[in-house]
Amino acid sequence: MINDEKFVKLKTIIEKELLNVFPSNLDSYQQLITDAMKYSLISGGKRIRPILAIAVFELFSVVDDLSVKFLSSIEMIHTYSLIHDDLPSMDNDLLRRGKPTLHIEYGEDVAVLAGDALLNLAFENMIKIAIDSNGNNSYKYLKAMNVIASSSGYRGMILGQIADIKSEGIKIDKETLDYINLNKTGQLIKASMLSGAIIGNASDEDLKRVKKIALNIGKAFQIVDDILDIEGSEEKLGKTTGSDEVNGKVTYPSLIGIENSKKEVEKLSMNSIKILREINADTVFLEKLILFLINREK
Amino acid sequence: MINDEKFVKLKTIIEKELLNVFPSNLDSYQQLITDAMKYSLISGGKRIRPILAIAVFELFSVVDDLSVKFLSSIEMIHTYSLIHDDLPSMDNDLLRRGKPTLHIEYGEDVAVLAGDALLNLAFENMIKIAIDSNGNNSYKYLKAMNVIASSSGYRGMILGQIADIKSEGIKIDKETLDYINLNKTGQLIKASMLSGAIIGNASDEDLKRVKKIALNIGKAFQIVDDILDIEGSEEKLGKTTGSDEVNGKVTYPSLIGIENSKKEVEKLSMNSIKILREINADTVFLEKLILFLINREK
């Protein structure tokens, strides 16, 4: 999939948009914060969330410039969450996407601020597009922003992070693990796909379908991450593996075993594809994308 | 002023709105992040920014529920910036508004996330209001959000913080100090007043006036802060004083002396009031507010 023509094309477009956001002709302080933001933003991520968002958008509408710009903002939110998650007071990670984490490279103070700046920039960017789109479309973008904002906040992704750090070293049950995964990972994936559907003008029925698909994918995605932490190679993943076991972290593999985890992933992805096929659209690319997400490289 | 009837009334309304944002019936993780957010949000701040915003709004329109809710969100942005500013890797402050800082009380990890959550919530709240306001008004709120987002981001408040931390221990000149103050403090004050004017439907001419006034006030406000750090009492300010001198920080008083700093404040505030009186509206309360800002208690 990483070599799939369309996947590569979308990834390239998204990365171009992410770079285009930043102006040139910067003074030295602007250069510093911009460099720090770009260091994490342009660092070989797979861009899963905006690609999912655009793939869903394309089920319902023909892709245009503003939509791509808008949906690329989700990657800024994802990236800020990684920067803050890596901080010494949080996961204290030294390596991310094969490079030293931002606080190692730029210092902890700049990493806190660059994370803040990326979250802020995501909204700045989405708001600007909602204004530029003018008239009726503004409202559509506002509705998408609403989903993104509530999914990434204290009742969404941040809630998942809180539950995660407060569960460290504790033998949590499956229900709590599902709660953490749903919020920490699932919510932003759900928001990506739903916002794609909203600005693609999906019907209410299809919005419900997309939501169901997203929740299945979000759950499967996190389980795959946990499996890769056991079976994956640091070289290919570009991050430290085996850390869950070292940290005594409860994961799907540790709760139900690695084979059952793989079966669960299989079930979730098949379920997603079943619902996806109920949508009257060309679902080929999104199906491929879903299968890729559960067969990521070790 | 702190006892002024209208000031107290606005402060009360804003604090009620800030509390009303949070739902009840929370699970334990939701309770934790909400408690942390509220700890810093509801902790005796003067609410200068939303009060300024509403005071400007009232120059042009009759205040209503949605506008107050919307403009109160600015206090969330201000509060998040204080939480992150106080972190060990930043200013490492132990005391804020007379209480232990959030990271002292809840731990550094929760403080990072609660700060993130407040920034996110500010946008969540503003977006929701823009949607609720429906039709034509959505666009007005979007324009206000645009000003707030760009003023608080990497070209605004966060830029000021970057410049500030990178100037520590360095003998910066007046130009750099003005740059730091403009961005770190001035931008959010400007955004508060401008967004009040925008959603109050001010004319383009008056928007320009408000912007000029805000830049004067923002500058004066920071100089007063620096003067209070020398002359103020910890008890009344609720925060550590004398820290600028201890940290070898360049401030207006250290650059041009305390008397000249006071003269500069006087000049800036008189200039603000002169421009304010060009606006055809009842400016009495805003004038009082400006005078209060430069005569804050020691």
XYZ file of C-alpha atoms in Angstrom:
596
model
C 0.000 0.000 0.000
C 2.848 2.335 0.847
C 3.760 1.953 -2.830
C 0.157 2.203 -4.058
C -0.015 4.980 -6.624
C -2.981 6.745 -5.096
C -1.657 6.418 -1.552
C 1.647 7.966 -2.590
C -0.149 10.734 -4.485
C -2.329 11.655 -1.512
C 0.632 11.513 0.870
C 2.578 13.847 -1.414
C -0.309 16.308 -1.701
C -0.865 16.343 2.066
C 2.812 16.909 2.789
C 2.914 19.725 0.272
C -0.068 21.352 2.000
C 1.544 20.921 5.407
C 4.665 22.714 4.202
C 2.735 25.401 2.329
C 1.058 26.518 5.520
C 4.260 28.141 6.707
C 5.233 31.505 5.241
C 8.760 32.359 4.158
C 10.687 35.505 5.109
C 10.739 34.772 8.808
C 12.641 36.542 11.557
C 14.882 34.423 13.797
C 12.243 33.626 16.442
C 9.615 32.811 13.836
C 12.213 30.621 12.131
C 12.927 28.759 15.361
C 9.326 27.888 16.218
C 8.553 27.102 12.578
C 11.598 24.822 12.302
C 10.574 22.993 15.484
C 7.013 22.541 14.224
C 8.238 21.312 10.844
C 10.775 18.979 12.455
C 7.942 16.893 13.847
C 5.364 17.582 11.160
C 7.553 16.661 8.185
C 9.270 13.568 9.463
C 8.064 10.580 7.527
C 4.696 9.944 9.115
C 2.329 7.780 7.083
C -0.395 10.490 7.134
C -3.003 7.811 7.849
C -5.541 10.235 9.312
C -5.741 12.814 6.517
C -5.499 10.050 3.911
C -8.438 8.258 5.560
C -10.288 11.574 5.667
C -9.715 12.298 1.989
C -10.532 8.694 1.022
C -13.896 9.042 2.789
C -14.457 12.478 1.258
C -13.926 10.946 -2.180
C -16.705 8.424 -1.598
C -19.132 11.337 -1.778
C -17.505 14.222 -3.694
C -14.766 15.107 -6.135
C -11.729 16.203 -4.195
C -10.781 19.894 -4.333
C -8.023 22.081 -3.012
C -9.800 23.529 0.029
C -10.945 20.132 1.285
C -7.426 18.722 1.108
C -6.030 21.768 2.902
C -8.731 21.474 5.550
C -8.347 17.737 6.152
C -4.543 17.975 6.254
C -4.945 20.015 9.453
C -5.823 16.784 11.258
C -2.199 15.702 10.845
C -1.156 18.774 12.855
C -3.370 17.652 15.736
C -1.981 14.127 15.549
C 1.592 15.448 15.468
C 1.114 17.798 18.431
C -0.273 14.882 20.453
C 2.839 12.827 19.664
C 5.164 15.683 20.650
C 3.490 16.132 24.029
C 3.140 12.367 24.519
C 6.899 11.965 24.048
C 7.797 14.569 26.719
C 9.883 13.456 29.730
C 6.899 13.952 32.064
C 4.756 11.747 29.811
C 6.177 8.708 27.944
C 9.739 10.059 27.947
C 10.411 8.744 24.449
C 13.748 9.443 22.791
C 12.972 8.194 19.305
C 10.064 8.954 16.991
C 9.764 8.085 13.320
C 13.450 7.154 13.306
C 14.654 10.522 14.613
C 15.338 11.958 18.071
C 12.078 13.255 19.560
C 11.487 17.007 19.400
C 12.411 17.711 23.030
C 15.705 15.885 22.550
C 16.483 17.966 19.471
C 15.089 21.378 20.509
C 14.710 21.214 24.282
C 11.652 20.533 26.377
C 10.444 24.145 26.498
C 10.405 24.490 22.707
C 8.725 21.066 22.397
C 5.875 22.111 24.694
C 5.389 25.331 22.708
C 5.741 23.705 19.274
C 3.074 21.183 20.301
C 0.796 23.997 21.434
C 1.532 25.835 18.202
C 0.569 22.859 16.030
C -2.738 22.374 17.838
C -3.409 26.083 17.478
C -2.340 26.063 13.827
C -4.720 23.204 13.026
C -7.632 25.387 14.108
C -6.126 28.525 12.551
C -5.899 26.672 9.263
C -9.380 25.143 9.406
C -10.958 28.472 10.403
C -9.231 30.253 7.541
C -10.525 27.695 5.057
C -14.041 27.946 6.468
C -13.836 31.710 5.875
C -12.301 31.373 2.406
C -14.945 28.837 1.351
C -17.593 31.494 1.888
C -21.368 31.236 2.076
C -23.032 27.853 2.553
C -19.762 25.932 2.701
C -18.622 27.744 5.849
C -21.306 25.954 7.797
C -20.218 22.563 6.490
C -16.636 23.248 7.550
C -17.846 24.458 10.938
C -19.655 21.154 11.460
C -16.501 19.235 10.544
C -14.451 21.436 12.902
C -16.949 20.684 15.639
C -16.384 16.941 15.259
C -12.610 17.360 15.127
C -12.478 19.697 18.139
C -14.658 17.567 20.388
C -12.876 14.352 19.391
C -9.441 15.767 20.140
C -10.283 17.426 23.458
C -10.885 16.505 27.072
C -13.777 14.243 26.103
C -11.762 12.630 23.320
C -8.083 12.127 22.616
C -6.839 14.013 25.680
C -9.187 11.984 27.897
C -7.608 8.844 26.448
C -4.147 10.172 27.273
C -5.203 10.944 30.845
C -6.672 7.442 31.251
C -3.516 5.985 29.713
C -1.027 7.724 32.009
C -3.183 7.001 35.050
C -3.279 3.294 34.138
C 0.486 2.883 34.004
C 1.659 -0.013 36.122
C -1.946 -0.959 36.911
C -3.485 -4.248 35.773
C -6.496 -2.709 34.009
C -9.324 -4.822 32.606
C -10.463 -5.124 28.988
C -13.203 -2.548 29.476
C -10.713 0.094 30.618
C -8.317 -0.827 27.826
C -11.118 -0.391 25.271
C -11.936 2.975 26.872
C -8.317 4.124 26.559
C -7.986 2.900 22.967
C -11.327 4.351 21.929
C -10.386 7.789 23.189
C -6.631 7.962 22.709
C -6.579 6.535 19.183
C -10.126 5.929 18.034
C -11.556 9.400 18.474
C -9.187 11.198 16.101
C -9.546 8.443 13.507
C -13.310 8.733 13.842
C -13.061 12.531 13.522
C -10.872 12.200 10.416
C -13.318 9.951 8.621
C -16.431 11.774 9.802
C -15.095 15.196 8.855
C -14.246 13.818 5.403
C -17.829 12.586 5.104
C -19.297 15.874 6.379
C -17.447 18.134 3.980
C -18.074 15.560 1.225
C -21.809 16.114 1.851
C -22.582 12.539 2.870
C -26.207 11.710 3.749
C -27.152 11.184 7.396
C -27.372 7.440 6.774
C -23.899 7.323 5.301
C -22.553 9.476 8.148
C -23.776 6.783 10.552
C -22.056 4.120 8.457
C -18.803 6.048 8.340
C -18.913 6.483 12.110
C -19.332 2.734 12.631
C -16.535 1.939 10.187
C -14.250 4.452 11.893
C -14.844 3.002 15.349
C -13.981 -0.481 14.061
C -10.862 0.767 12.316
C -9.745 2.858 15.263
C -9.938 -0.150 17.550
C -8.176 -2.451 15.093
C -5.497 0.170 14.464
C -4.525 0.326 18.136
C -4.423 -3.467 18.492
C -2.146 -3.666 15.439
C 0.093 -1.058 17.082
C 0.340 -3.238 20.171
C 1.085 -6.351 18.101
C 3.810 -4.444 16.231
C 5.337 -3.394 19.540
C 5.943 -7.124 20.137
C 6.602 -8.456 16.642
C 7.829 -5.380 14.772
C 11.385 -4.240 14.071
C 12.619 -0.878 15.342
C 14.257 -0.235 12.007
C 11.044 -0.481 9.999
C 8.798 1.204 12.559
C 11.262 3.986 13.328
C 10.480 3.820 17.044
C 11.449 1.817 20.070
C 9.713 -1.583 20.240
C 9.161 -3.872 23.194
C 8.436 -0.846 25.391
C 4.939 -2.018 26.361
C 6.315 -5.164 27.970
C 9.171 -3.299 29.663
C 6.662 -0.766 31.040
C 4.310 -3.521 32.178
C 1.609 -2.005 29.980
C -1.668 -3.861 29.564
C -2.449 -4.347 25.852
C -4.684 -6.617 23.796
C -1.853 -9.122 23.273
C -1.098 -9.185 27.011
C -4.782 -9.610 27.887
C -6.010 -12.114 25.290
C -2.809 -13.347 23.634
C -1.270 -12.429 20.297
C -3.232 -14.907 18.168
C -6.588 -13.847 19.584
C -5.565 -10.218 19.083
C -4.902 -10.916 15.432
C -8.306 -12.593 15.135
C -9.936 -9.552 16.739
C -8.224 -7.262 14.227
C -9.386 -9.509 11.394
C -12.955 -9.412 12.690
C -12.961 -5.631 13.091
C -11.592 -4.986 9.629
C -13.956 -7.425 7.928
C -16.824 -5.756 9.753
C -15.627 -2.328 8.529
C -15.494 -3.503 4.948
C -18.957 -5.053 5.207
C -20.440 -1.715 6.321
C -18.355 0.183 3.796
C -19.883 -1.838 0.955
C -23.342 -0.647 2.009
C -22.325 2.814 0.811
C -23.250 3.409 -2.805
C -19.841 4.610 -4.021
C -16.486 3.492 -5.361
C -15.042 1.952 -2.205
C -12.003 0.231 -3.746
C -9.323 2.589 -2.440
C -10.764 2.836 1.060
C -10.986 -0.978 1.241
C -7.331 -1.255 0.266
C -6.495 1.364 2.858
C -8.327 -0.521 5.598
C -6.554 -3.752 4.708
C -3.230 -1.924 4.720
C -3.887 -0.531 8.181
C -4.231 -4.027 9.577
C -1.343 -5.514 7.608
C 1.244 -2.848 8.352
C 4.876 -3.838 8.083
C 6.645 -5.475 10.932
C -12.409 48.984 39.781
C -12.321 45.496 41.255
C -15.302 46.719 43.299
C -16.958 48.503 40.379
C -20.489 47.166 40.018
C -20.281 46.462 36.315
C -16.804 44.929 36.547
C -18.004 42.563 39.273
C -21.122 41.712 37.291
C -19.161 40.869 34.146
C -16.619 38.861 36.117
C -19.437 36.870 37.714
C -21.130 36.191 34.381
C -17.863 35.097 32.774
C -17.002 32.756 35.637
C -20.473 31.252 35.489
C -20.016 30.608 31.766
C -16.592 29.066 32.336
C -18.074 26.635 34.841
C -21.172 25.916 32.749
C -19.014 24.619 29.918
C -18.274 21.453 31.872
C -20.932 18.736 31.992
C -21.826 16.854 35.168
C -22.114 13.060 35.492
C -18.499 12.377 34.690
C -16.588 9.116 34.956
C -13.407 9.098 37.030
C -11.015 10.003 34.183
C -13.296 12.736 32.902
C -13.546 14.012 36.462
C -9.766 14.119 36.800
C -9.066 16.119 33.645
C -12.055 18.383 34.307
C -10.920 19.029 37.891
C -7.424 19.886 36.674
C -8.781 22.262 34.030
C -11.103 23.917 36.542
C -8.336 24.187 39.143
C -6.526 26.672 36.938
C -9.541 28.167 35.203
C -11.508 28.994 38.333
C -8.815 30.363 40.547
C -9.367 34.043 41.082
C -8.092 35.497 37.831
C -9.238 39.028 37.076
C -10.737 37.978 33.709
C -9.240 41.073 32.091
C -9.307 39.676 28.567
C -12.959 38.591 28.324
C -14.029 41.694 30.265
C -12.143 43.879 27.786
C -13.733 41.912 24.955
C -17.252 42.341 26.305
C -16.642 46.020 27.109
C -15.633 46.584 23.474
C -18.572 44.524 22.232
C -20.896 46.757 24.251
C -19.618 49.843 22.482
C -21.360 48.560 19.364
C -24.124 46.130 20.379
C -26.336 45.035 23.226
C -24.727 42.129 24.987
C -26.341 38.712 24.598
C -25.797 35.216 25.901
C -23.939 33.742 22.927
C -21.475 36.629 22.717
C -20.569 36.312 26.381
C -20.131 32.555 26.044
C -18.001 33.075 22.962
C -15.766 35.789 24.411
C -15.305 33.882 27.684
C -13.406 31.255 25.685
C -10.495 33.700 25.486
C -9.928 33.146 29.217
C -9.353 29.447 28.477
C -6.585 30.348 26.046
C -5.033 32.731 28.556
C -5.232 30.090 31.306
C -3.687 27.330 29.193
C -0.785 29.642 28.369
C -0.191 30.262 32.082
C -0.289 26.527 32.878
C 2.326 25.722 30.235
C 4.358 28.826 31.087
C 4.593 27.674 34.711
C 5.941 24.198 33.815
C 9.363 23.149 35.159
C 10.852 23.230 31.646
C 9.547 26.798 31.165
C 9.393 29.338 34.049
C 9.266 26.639 36.734
C 6.796 28.664 38.842
C 5.420 27.192 42.035
C 2.770 29.778 42.804
C 0.002 31.230 40.656
C -2.939 33.345 41.764
C -2.087 32.515 45.373
C -2.230 28.726 44.891
C 0.311 26.045 43.974
C 0.666 25.876 40.193
C -1.179 23.090 38.401
C 1.854 20.843 37.908
C 2.643 21.067 41.627
C -0.915 20.074 42.502
C -1.668 17.498 39.760
C 1.710 16.488 38.373
C 3.494 17.681 35.267
C 1.868 15.164 32.910
C -1.663 16.219 33.874
C -0.649 19.902 33.654
C 0.584 19.484 30.077
C -2.653 17.718 29.111
C -4.946 20.107 31.002
C -3.270 23.012 29.207
C -3.771 21.283 25.867
C -7.365 20.555 26.836
C -8.105 24.197 27.655
C -6.708 25.429 24.344
C -8.734 22.757 22.567
C -11.841 23.586 24.607
C -11.613 27.270 23.723
C -11.956 26.359 20.049
C -14.522 23.632 20.762
C -16.621 26.215 22.573
C -16.252 28.957 19.971
C -17.014 26.547 17.109
C -20.127 25.284 18.892
C -21.375 28.857 19.350
C -20.675 29.694 15.720
C -22.824 26.693 14.775
C -25.574 27.498 17.288
C -25.734 31.116 16.121
C -26.751 29.870 12.675
C -26.922 31.661 9.342
C -25.266 35.032 8.916
C -23.875 35.165 12.427
C -21.711 32.071 11.894
C -19.535 34.059 9.553
C -19.066 36.850 12.085
C -17.977 34.348 14.716
C -15.645 32.705 12.225
C -13.958 36.050 11.595
C -13.537 36.575 15.345
C -12.142 33.040 15.711
C -9.700 33.800 12.937
C -8.318 36.793 14.841
C -8.147 34.843 18.099
C -6.478 31.798 16.524
C -3.814 33.743 14.647
C -3.070 35.969 17.650
C -2.589 33.040 19.999
C -0.481 30.876 17.693
C 3.064 30.657 16.406
C 2.832 34.126 14.895
C 1.328 35.550 18.078
C 1.380 34.589 21.740
C 3.440 31.423 21.276
C 6.003 33.359 19.237
C 6.280 35.778 22.164
C 6.883 32.893 24.534
C 9.582 31.456 22.274
C 11.291 34.855 22.060
C 10.958 35.226 25.821
C 12.549 31.890 26.761
C 15.305 32.368 24.191
C 16.111 35.801 25.673
C 16.638 34.528 29.195
C 19.947 35.684 30.618
C 20.609 37.771 27.500
C 20.841 41.569 27.595
C 18.224 42.223 24.918
C 17.552 45.699 23.534
C 14.323 47.711 23.709
C 13.284 46.603 20.225
C 13.457 42.934 21.190
C 11.674 43.620 24.463
C 8.865 45.373 22.574
C 8.700 42.392 20.221
C 8.366 39.961 23.124
C 5.754 42.078 24.902
C 3.758 42.692 21.737
C 3.511 38.994 21.020
C 3.485 37.376 24.431
C 0.965 39.755 26.014
C -0.231 42.221 23.411
C -1.545 39.812 20.806
C -4.152 38.109 22.991
C -5.296 41.458 24.394
C -5.595 42.744 20.834
C -7.505 39.602 19.842
C -9.861 39.997 22.816
C -10.780 43.558 21.947
C -10.905 42.990 18.195
C -13.089 39.904 18.490
C -15.455 41.872 20.740
C -15.626 44.548 18.064
C -16.118 42.035 15.236
C -19.011 40.189 16.811
C -20.407 43.536 17.959
C -20.568 44.507 14.266
C -18.187 47.468 14.500
C -17.483 49.410 11.302
C -14.127 48.995 9.560
C -13.057 52.420 10.833
C -13.882 51.499 14.399
C -12.128 48.141 14.018
C -8.972 50.069 13.151
C -9.439 52.259 16.220
C -9.982 49.274 18.480
C -6.843 47.653 17.130
C -4.779 50.775 17.897
C -6.262 51.047 21.373
C -5.569 47.381 22.046
C -1.929 47.639 21.001
C -1.430 50.585 23.357
C -3.150 48.806 26.218
C -1.312 45.552 25.621
C 2.015 47.326 25.813
C 1.054 49.322 28.899
C -0.322 46.200 30.562
C 2.998 44.361 30.297
C 4.995 47.327 31.589
C 2.652 47.565 34.594
C 3.238 43.856 35.199
C 6.978 44.460 35.253
C 6.589 47.442 37.606
C 4.426 45.332 39.929
C 7.090 42.634 39.942
C 9.339 45.238 41.595
C 6.892 47.279 43.681
C 4.026 44.834 44.249
C 3.344 42.601 47.229
C 3.156 38.840 46.768
C 0.118 38.735 48.993
C -1.958 41.033 46.835
C -0.706 39.732 43.490
C -0.922 36.073 44.509
C 2.327 35.277 42.745
C 6.028 35.446 43.424
C 7.453 38.964 42.988
C 11.016 40.061 42.407
C 11.555 37.117 40.083
C 12.504 39.278 37.095
C 15.496 40.726 38.941
C 16.523 37.343 40.325
C 16.342 35.861 36.819
C 18.273 38.773 35.348
C 15.324 39.469 33.067
C 15.370 42.599 30.927
C 12.179 44.632 31.485
C 11.064 48.209 30.885
C 12.051 49.219 34.436
C 15.496 47.630 34.026
C 16.015 49.308 30.637
C 14.650 52.824 31.165
C 14.104 52.991 34.936
C 10.929 52.744 36.964
C 9.873 56.392 36.695
C 10.249 56.475 32.919
C 8.351 53.204 32.729
C 5.481 54.769 34.633
C 5.537 57.753 32.273
C 5.421 55.390 29.296
C 2.393 53.628 30.777
C 0.719 56.989 31.358
C 1.390 58.019 27.745
C 0.087 54.754 26.318
C -3.101 54.818 28.348
C -3.835 58.475 27.583
C -3.312 57.705 23.917
C -5.750 54.768 24.159
C -8.403 56.943 25.737
C -7.943 59.633 23.114
C -8.571 57.141 20.313
C -11.404 55.517 22.259
C -13.232 58.869 22.427
C -13.251 59.022 18.623
C -15.707 56.118 18.683
C -19.304 57.287 18.729
C -20.481 55.222 21.700
C -20.759 55.153 25.483
C -17.102 54.707 26.365
C -17.347 55.337 30.127
C -16.893 51.759 31.307
C -14.056 50.975 28.918
C -12.247 54.154 29.985
C -12.541 53.133 33.612
C -11.284 49.687 32.690
C -8.247 51.101 30.903
C -7.406 53.314 33.855
C -7.781 50.340 36.184
C -5.406 48.263 34.096
C -2.668 50.821 34.578
C -3.393 51.473 38.246
C -3.583 47.888 39.412
C -2.933 47.182 43.085
C 0.513 46.705 44.411
